[in-house]
Coordinates of C-alpha atoms and ligand atoms in Angstrom, one line a residue:
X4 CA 0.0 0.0 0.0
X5 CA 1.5 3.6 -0.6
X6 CA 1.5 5.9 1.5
X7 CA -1.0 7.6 0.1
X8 CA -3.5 5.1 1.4
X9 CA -2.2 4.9 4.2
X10 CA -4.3 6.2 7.4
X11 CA -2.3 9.2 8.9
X12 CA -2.7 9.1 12.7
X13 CA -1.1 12.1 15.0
X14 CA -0.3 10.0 18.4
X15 CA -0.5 12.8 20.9
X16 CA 2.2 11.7 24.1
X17 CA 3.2 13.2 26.9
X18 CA 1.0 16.1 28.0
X19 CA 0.6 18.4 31.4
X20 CA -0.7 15.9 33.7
X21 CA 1.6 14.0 36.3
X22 CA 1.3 10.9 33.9
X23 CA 3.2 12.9 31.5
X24 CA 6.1 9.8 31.8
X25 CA 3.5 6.7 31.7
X26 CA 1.8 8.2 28.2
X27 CA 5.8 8.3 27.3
X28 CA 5.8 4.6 27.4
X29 CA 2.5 4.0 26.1
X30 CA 3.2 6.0 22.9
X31 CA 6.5 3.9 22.8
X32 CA 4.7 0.4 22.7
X33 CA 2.2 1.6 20.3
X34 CA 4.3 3.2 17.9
X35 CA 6.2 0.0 18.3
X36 CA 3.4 -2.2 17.1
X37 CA 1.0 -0.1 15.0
X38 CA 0.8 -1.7 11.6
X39 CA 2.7 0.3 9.2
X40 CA 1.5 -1.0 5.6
X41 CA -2.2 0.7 6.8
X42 CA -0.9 3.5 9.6
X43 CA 1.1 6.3 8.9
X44 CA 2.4 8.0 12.7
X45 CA 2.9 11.8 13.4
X46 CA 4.4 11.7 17.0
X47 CA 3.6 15.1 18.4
X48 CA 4.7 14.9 22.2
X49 CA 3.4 17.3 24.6
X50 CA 5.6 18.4 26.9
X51 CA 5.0 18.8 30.7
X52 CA 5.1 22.7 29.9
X53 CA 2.0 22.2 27.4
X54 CA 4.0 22.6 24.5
X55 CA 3.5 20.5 21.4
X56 CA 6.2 19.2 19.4
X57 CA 6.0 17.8 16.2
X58 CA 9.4 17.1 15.2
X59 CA 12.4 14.3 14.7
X60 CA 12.9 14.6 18.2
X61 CA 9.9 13.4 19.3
X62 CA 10.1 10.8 17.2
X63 CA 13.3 9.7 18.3
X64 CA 12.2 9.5 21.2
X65 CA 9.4 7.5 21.0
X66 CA 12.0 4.8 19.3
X67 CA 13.8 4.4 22.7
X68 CA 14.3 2.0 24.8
X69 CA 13.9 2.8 28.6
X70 CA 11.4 0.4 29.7
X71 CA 10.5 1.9 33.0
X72 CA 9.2 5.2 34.4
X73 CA 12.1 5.9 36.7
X74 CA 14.6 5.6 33.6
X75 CA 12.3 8.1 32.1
X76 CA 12.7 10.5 34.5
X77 CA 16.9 11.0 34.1
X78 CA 16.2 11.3 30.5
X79 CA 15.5 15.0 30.5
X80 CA 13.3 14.5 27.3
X81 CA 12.2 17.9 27.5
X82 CA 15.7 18.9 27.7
X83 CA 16.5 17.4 24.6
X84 CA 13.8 18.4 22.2
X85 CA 14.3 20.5 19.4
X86 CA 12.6 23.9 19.4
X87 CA 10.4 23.6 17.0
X88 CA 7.0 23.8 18.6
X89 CA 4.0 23.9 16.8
X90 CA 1.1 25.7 17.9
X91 CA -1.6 22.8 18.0
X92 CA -4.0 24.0 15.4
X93 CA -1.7 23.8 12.4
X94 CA -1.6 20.2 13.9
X95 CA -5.3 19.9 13.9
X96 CA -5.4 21.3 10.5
X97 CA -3.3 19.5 8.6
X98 CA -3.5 16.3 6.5
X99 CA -4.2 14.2 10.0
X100 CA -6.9 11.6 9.2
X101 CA -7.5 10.6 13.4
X102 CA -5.8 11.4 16.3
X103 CA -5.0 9.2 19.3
X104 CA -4.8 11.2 22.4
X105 CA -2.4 8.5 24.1
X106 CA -2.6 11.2 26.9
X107 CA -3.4 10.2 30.8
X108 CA -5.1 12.2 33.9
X109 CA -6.0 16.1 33.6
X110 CA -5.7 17.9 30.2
X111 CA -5.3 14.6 28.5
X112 CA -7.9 11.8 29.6
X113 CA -10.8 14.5 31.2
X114 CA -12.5 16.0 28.0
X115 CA -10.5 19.4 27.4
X116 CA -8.3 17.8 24.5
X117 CA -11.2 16.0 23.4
X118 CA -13.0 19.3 22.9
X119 CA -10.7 20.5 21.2
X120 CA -10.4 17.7 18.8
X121 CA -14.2 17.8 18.2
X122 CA -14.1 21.3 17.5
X123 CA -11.6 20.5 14.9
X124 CA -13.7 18.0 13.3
X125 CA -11.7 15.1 13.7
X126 CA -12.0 11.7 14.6
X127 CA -10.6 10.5 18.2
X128 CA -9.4 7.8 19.5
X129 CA -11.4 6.8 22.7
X130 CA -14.3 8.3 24.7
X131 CA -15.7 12.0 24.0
X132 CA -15.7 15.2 26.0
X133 CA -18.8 14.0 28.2
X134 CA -17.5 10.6 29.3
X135 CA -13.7 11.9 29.6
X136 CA -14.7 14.8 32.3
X137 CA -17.3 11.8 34.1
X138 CA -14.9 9.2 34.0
X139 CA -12.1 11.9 35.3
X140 CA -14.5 13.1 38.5
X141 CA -14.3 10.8 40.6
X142 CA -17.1 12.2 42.5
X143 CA -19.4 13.3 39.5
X144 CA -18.4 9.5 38.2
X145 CA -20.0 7.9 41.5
X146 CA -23.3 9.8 40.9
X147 CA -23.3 8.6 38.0
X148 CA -22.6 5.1 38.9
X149 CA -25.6 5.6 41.6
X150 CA -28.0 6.7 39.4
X151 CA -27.3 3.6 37.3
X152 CA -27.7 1.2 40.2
X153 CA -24.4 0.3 40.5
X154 CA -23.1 -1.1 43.5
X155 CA -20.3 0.7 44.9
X156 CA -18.5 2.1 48.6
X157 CA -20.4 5.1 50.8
X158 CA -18.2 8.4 49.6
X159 CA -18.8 11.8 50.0
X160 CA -17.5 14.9 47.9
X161 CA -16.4 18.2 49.8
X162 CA -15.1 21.6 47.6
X163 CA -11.8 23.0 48.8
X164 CA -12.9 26.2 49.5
X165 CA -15.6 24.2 52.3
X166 CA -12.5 22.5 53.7
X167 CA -10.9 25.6 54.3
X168 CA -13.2 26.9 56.0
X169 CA -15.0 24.4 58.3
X170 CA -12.3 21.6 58.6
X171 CA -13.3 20.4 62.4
X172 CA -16.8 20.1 61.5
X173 CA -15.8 18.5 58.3
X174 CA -13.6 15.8 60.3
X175 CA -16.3 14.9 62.5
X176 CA -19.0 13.8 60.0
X177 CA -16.2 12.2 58.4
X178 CA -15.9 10.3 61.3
X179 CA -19.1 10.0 61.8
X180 CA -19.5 8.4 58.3
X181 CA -17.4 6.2 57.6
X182 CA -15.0 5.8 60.9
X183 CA -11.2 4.7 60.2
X184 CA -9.6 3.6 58.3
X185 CA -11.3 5.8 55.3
X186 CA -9.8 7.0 51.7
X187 CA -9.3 10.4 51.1
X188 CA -8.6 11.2 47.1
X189 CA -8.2 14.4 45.1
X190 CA -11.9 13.6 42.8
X191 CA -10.0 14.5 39.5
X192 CA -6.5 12.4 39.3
X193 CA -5.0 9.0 38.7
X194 CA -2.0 7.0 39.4
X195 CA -2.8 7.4 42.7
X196 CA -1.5 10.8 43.0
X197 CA -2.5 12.4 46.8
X198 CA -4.2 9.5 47.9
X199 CA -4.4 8.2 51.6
X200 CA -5.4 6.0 53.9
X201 CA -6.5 7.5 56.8
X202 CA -6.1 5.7 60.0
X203 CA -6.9 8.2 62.7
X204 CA -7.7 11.8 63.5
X205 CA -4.3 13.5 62.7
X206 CA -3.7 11.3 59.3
X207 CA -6.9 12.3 58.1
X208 CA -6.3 16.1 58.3
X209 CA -2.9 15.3 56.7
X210 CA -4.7 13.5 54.0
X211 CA -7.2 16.0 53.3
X212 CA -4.5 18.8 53.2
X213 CA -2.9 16.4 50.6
X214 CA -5.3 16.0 48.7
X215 CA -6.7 19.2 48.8
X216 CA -2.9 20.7 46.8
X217 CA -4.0 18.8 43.9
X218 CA -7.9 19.5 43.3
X219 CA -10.4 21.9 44.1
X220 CA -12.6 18.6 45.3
X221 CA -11.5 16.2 47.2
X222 CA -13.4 12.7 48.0
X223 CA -13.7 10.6 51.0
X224 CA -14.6 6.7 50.6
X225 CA -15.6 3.9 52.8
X226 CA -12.4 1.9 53.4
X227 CA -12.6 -1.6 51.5
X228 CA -10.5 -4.1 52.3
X229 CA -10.7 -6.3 49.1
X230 CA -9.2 -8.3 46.2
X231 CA -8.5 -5.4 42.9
X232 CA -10.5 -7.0 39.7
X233 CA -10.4 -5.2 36.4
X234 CA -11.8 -5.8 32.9
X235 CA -11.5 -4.2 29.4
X236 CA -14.1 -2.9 27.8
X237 CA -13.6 -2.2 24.0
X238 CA -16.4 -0.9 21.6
X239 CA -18.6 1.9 21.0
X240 CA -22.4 1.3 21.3
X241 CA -22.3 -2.4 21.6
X242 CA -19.0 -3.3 23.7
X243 CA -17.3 -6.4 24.6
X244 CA -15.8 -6.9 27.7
X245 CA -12.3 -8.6 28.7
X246 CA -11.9 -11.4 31.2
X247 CA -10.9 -9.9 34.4
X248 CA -7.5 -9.6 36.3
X249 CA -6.3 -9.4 39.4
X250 CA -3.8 -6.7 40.9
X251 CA -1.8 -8.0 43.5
X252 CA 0.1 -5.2 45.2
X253 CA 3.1 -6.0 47.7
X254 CA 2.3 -2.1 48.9
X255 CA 0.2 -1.2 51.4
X256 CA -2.5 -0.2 49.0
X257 CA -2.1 -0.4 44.9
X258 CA 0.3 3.6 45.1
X259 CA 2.1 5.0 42.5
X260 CA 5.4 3.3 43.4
X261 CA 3.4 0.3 42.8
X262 CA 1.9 0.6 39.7
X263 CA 4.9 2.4 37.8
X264 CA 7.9 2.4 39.3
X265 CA 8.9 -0.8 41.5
X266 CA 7.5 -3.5 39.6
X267 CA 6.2 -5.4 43.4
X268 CA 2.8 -5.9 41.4
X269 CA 1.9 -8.3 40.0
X270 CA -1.5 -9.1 37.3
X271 CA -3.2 -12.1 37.5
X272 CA -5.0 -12.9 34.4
X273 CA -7.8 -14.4 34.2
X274 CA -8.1 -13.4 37.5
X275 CA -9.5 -16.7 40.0
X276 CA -13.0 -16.3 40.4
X277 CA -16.2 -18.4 39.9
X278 CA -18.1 -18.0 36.9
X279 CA -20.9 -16.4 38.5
X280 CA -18.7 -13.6 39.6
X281 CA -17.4 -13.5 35.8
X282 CA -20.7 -12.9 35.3
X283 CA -21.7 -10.3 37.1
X284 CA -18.6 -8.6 37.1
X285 CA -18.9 -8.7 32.8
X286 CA -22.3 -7.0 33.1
X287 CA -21.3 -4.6 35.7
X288 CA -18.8 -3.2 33.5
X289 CA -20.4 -3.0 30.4
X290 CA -23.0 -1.0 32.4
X291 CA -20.5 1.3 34.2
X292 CA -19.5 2.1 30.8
X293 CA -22.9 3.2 29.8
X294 CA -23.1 4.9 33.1
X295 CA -20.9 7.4 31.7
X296 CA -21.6 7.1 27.9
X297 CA -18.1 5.8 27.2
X298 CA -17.0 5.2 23.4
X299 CA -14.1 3.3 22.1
X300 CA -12.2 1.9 25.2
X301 CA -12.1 1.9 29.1
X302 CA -11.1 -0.1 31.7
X303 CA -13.4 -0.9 35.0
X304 CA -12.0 -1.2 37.9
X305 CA -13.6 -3.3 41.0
X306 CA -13.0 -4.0 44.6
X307 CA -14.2 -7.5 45.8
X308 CA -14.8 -7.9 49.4
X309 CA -12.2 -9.9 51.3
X310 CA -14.6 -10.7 54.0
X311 CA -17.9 -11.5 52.1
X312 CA -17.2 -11.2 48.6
X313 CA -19.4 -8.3 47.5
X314 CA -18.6 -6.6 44.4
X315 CA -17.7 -2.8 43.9
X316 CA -17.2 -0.6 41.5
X317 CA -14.4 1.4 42.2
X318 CA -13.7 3.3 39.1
X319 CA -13.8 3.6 35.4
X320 CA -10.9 4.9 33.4
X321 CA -11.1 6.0 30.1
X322 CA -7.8 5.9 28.6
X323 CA -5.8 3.1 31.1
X324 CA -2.0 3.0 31.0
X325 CA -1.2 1.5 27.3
X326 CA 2.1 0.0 27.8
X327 CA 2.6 -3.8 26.4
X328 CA 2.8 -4.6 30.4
X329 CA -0.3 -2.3 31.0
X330 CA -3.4 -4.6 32.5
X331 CA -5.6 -3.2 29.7
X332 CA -4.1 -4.5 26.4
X333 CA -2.9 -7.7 28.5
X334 CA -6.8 -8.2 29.3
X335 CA -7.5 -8.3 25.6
X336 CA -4.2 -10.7 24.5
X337 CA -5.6 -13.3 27.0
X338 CA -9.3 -12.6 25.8
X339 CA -7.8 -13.2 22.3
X340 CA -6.9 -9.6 20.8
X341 CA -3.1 -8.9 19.9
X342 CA -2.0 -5.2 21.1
X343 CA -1.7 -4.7 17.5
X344 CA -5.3 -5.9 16.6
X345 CA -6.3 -3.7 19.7
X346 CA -4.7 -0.4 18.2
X347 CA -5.9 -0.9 14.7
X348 CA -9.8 -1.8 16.5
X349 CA -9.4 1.8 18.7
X350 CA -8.3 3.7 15.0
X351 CA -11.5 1.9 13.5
X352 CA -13.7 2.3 16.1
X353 CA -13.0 6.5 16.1
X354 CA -13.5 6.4 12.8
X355 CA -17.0 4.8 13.4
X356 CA -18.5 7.0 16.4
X357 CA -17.2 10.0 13.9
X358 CA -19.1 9.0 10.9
X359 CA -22.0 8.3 13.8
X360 CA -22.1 11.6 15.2
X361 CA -21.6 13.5 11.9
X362 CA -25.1 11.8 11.3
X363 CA -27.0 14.0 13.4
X364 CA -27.9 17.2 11.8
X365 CA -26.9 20.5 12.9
X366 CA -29.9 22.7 11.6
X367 CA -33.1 22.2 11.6
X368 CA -35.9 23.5 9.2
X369 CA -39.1 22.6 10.4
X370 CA -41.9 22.0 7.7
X371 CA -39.9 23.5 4.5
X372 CA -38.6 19.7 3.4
X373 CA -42.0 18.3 4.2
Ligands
ADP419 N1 -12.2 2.9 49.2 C1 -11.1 2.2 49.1 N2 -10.8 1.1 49.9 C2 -9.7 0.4 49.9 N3 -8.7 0.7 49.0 C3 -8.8 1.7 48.2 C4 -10.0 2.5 48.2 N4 -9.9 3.5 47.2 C5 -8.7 3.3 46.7 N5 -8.0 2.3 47.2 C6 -6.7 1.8 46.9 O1 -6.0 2.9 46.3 C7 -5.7 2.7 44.9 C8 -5.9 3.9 44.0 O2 -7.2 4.4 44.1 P1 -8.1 4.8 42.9 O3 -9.4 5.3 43.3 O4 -8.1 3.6 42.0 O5 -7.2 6.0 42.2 P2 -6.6 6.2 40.8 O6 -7.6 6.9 40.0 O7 -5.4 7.1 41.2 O8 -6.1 4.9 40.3 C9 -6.6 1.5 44.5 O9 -6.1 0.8 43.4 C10 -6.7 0.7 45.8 O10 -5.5 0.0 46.0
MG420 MG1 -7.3 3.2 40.1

C-alpha cells in the first residue's frame, strides 16, 4: 500500500498531567506495534510545559528504549527536544486523518483535549468530552454510577474552599461516616496521585491537606479491604468486555510506586473467580460504561470484598496506561486480541463514532422539506 492510502494518525504523548512519563511509554509500545503498511504516525509529544512538538525529536524518542518510568525520568526528554513547537491547530489542520490522544489524567484523559479535537472535526481515538470529564471526576463519576444502580463504597465529595473553612466540622462527619480507616482522594486524578489512607484523627487532616494541593474537590470513601478486579471494555455502542484480572500489590495499597515504578505488582490474568462472579462482574462493567456514555475503550476497575465477597465498582478509566505490560491491552491478548489488533480496532472504532455523530444534523428546518 503507498503511502498515500495509508491512514495518517497524529499519536499525541506526553502532555501536562503527572502521567506525563506513563503516556511516554505507552506511545512507545504503540508506535512500536501499529501496523505500518495501513498506519502512517505523526508523533507530536506534549511536553510537561504544554508545549507540542511535532518534530524528529519526538520521534526519536518514542523509538527508545527505557522500559520503566524511573529511567524516564533522568532522560530529561524535554531537555533534549528540538525547538520547533507547533502551535496545536496547524496540527489539527493539517492532513491528519485521526488522532489518538495517548494522553493520561488532567488535560489529557478528562475532556478538554477531546473538545478541542471535536471542535476540529476530527476523529478521536477513545471516549468523547462528556464521558472523559465523568470518567475523570471521581465524584461526578460515583453519581453517576448511583444513578445507574451500581453497586459501589459510601463516599462523600467536599469543595476545597468548604474544607478551608470548616475543617473540624468536616472531620467529625467524616468520622461519623465512615470511621477509620477511610480514603481520602483528590476527585480529578489518577495514578494514585494524593491518595491516603487515613487511619486516625491526625492522618486524616494530613490526608485531606494532601489532597486538597492537587484538586479543588476532594473525595472521601468507605475503606474496603478487598481483592483489585479489572476488565477491558472495547467498543462503542455495543462493547465487549475482557476477562478480568487481578492486581496484587506487595504495597500497602495499589500507590504509584506500585503501579509504575517498583515492579512489586503483579497481574493475574484471568483473575480466580467463579463464573458467577465473571458474570456479574462482565455486566457490571459494560454497564458502568454506559453509566458514563463511554466510546471506544475503558477499563473498569472493581473492589471485591475480602470478608464476604461483595462486588464494587471502584472506578472507570477511560484511557488506562497502554504499555505492552499495562493490565488493559494484557486483558484483551488473554481474551484473544493482539496489542496490535487492539490499536488498529481503537483507529477503526474513532473512525465509526465519527461518521456516527456526523449523522446528526446540525440545523433544523421545520416543515420547508415536508
Ligand atoms: N475505598 C477504598 N478502599 C480500599 N482501598 C482503596 C479505596 N480506594 C482506593 N483504594 C486503593 O488505592 C488505589 C488507588 O485508588 P483509585 O481510586 O483507583 O485511584 P486512581 O484513579 O489514582 O487509580 C486503589 O487501586 C486501591 O488499592
Ligand atoms: Mg485506580
Amino acid at each position: 500500500m503507498s503511502s498515500i492510502n495509508k491512514i495518517r494518525v497524529a499519536l499525541l504523548f506526553g502532555g501536562k498531567s503527572g502521567e506525563h512519563d506513563v503516556s511516554l511509554l505507552s506511545a512507545r509500545s504503540v508506535m512500536k506495534a501499529i501496523d505500518p503498511q495501513k498506519y502512517e504516525v505523526l508523533p507530536v509529544l506534549i511536553t510537561k510545559t504544554g508545549e507540542w512538538h511535532v518534530d524528529e525529536s519526538s520521534l526519536q524518542f518514542l523509538q527508545g528504549n527505557e522500559e520503566r518510568v524511573e529511567k524516564l525520568a533522568n532522560t530529561e526528554i524535554d531537555q533534549q527536544i528540538a525547538k520547533s513547537v507547533q502551535p496545536f491547530p496547524s496540527i489539527l489542520d493539517s492532513e491528519i486523518d485521526v488522532i489518538f490522544p495517548l494522553l493520561h489524567g488532567p488535560n489529557g484523559e478528562d475532556g478538554t483535549i477531546q473538545g478541542l479535537l471535536q471542535l476540529a472535526g476530527k476523529p478521536y481515538v477513545g471516549a468523547g468530552v462528556l464521558a472523559s470529564a465523568a470518567g475523570m471526576d471521581k465524584v461526578i463519576m460515583k453519581r453517576l454510577f448511583a444513578e445507574a444502580g451500581l453497586p459501589q463504597g459510601d463516599f462523600v465529595g467536599y469543595l476545597r474552599s468548604d474544607i478551608d473553612r470548616r475543617m473540624d466540622q468536616i472531620i467529625v462527619e467524616i468520622e461519623e461516616r465512615f470511621g477509620y480507616p477511610c480514603f481520602v482522594k483528590p476527585a480529578n486524578l489518577g495514578s494514585s496521585v494524593g491518595i491516603s489512607k487515613a487511619r486516625n484523627r491526625e492522618q486524616l487532616i494530613e490526608a485531606l491537606k494532601l489532597a486538597c494541593r492537587f484538586d479543588r474537590k476532594v473525595i472521601i470513601e468507605q475503606f474496603i479491604h478487598a481483592r483489585e478486579i479489572e476488565i477491558a471494555i472495547l467498543g462503542n455502542d455495543d462493547p465487549i468486555a475482557s476477562v478480568p484480572g487481578e492486581i496484587v500489590s506487595k504495597h500497602e495499597f495499589y500507590d504509584y510506586t506500585a503501579k509504575y515504578t517498583d515492579g512489586k505488582s503483579e497481574l493475574i490474568i484471568p483473575a480466580e473467580l467463579d463464573e458467577q462472579t465473571v458474570n456479574k462482574l462482565t455486566e457490571l462493567a459494560k454497564r458502568a460504561f454506559f453509566a458514563i456514555d463511554g466510546s471506544g475503550l475503558a477499563r473498569v476497575d472493581f473492589f471485591i470484598d475480602r470478608n464476604n465477597g461483595e462486588v464494587y465498582l471502584n472506578e472507570i478509566n477511560t484511557m488506562p496506561g497502554f504499555t505492552i505490560y499495562s493490565m488493559y491491552p494484557l486483558l484483551w491478548q488473554h481474551t484473544g486480541i493482539s496489542y496490535p489488533e487492539l490499536i488498529d480496532r481503537l483507529i477503526q472504532l474513532s473512525l465509526l463514532r465519527h461518521e456516527d455523530l456526523n449523522r446528526s444534523e446540525s440545523s433544523y428546518e421545520q416543515m420547508s422539506k415536508n
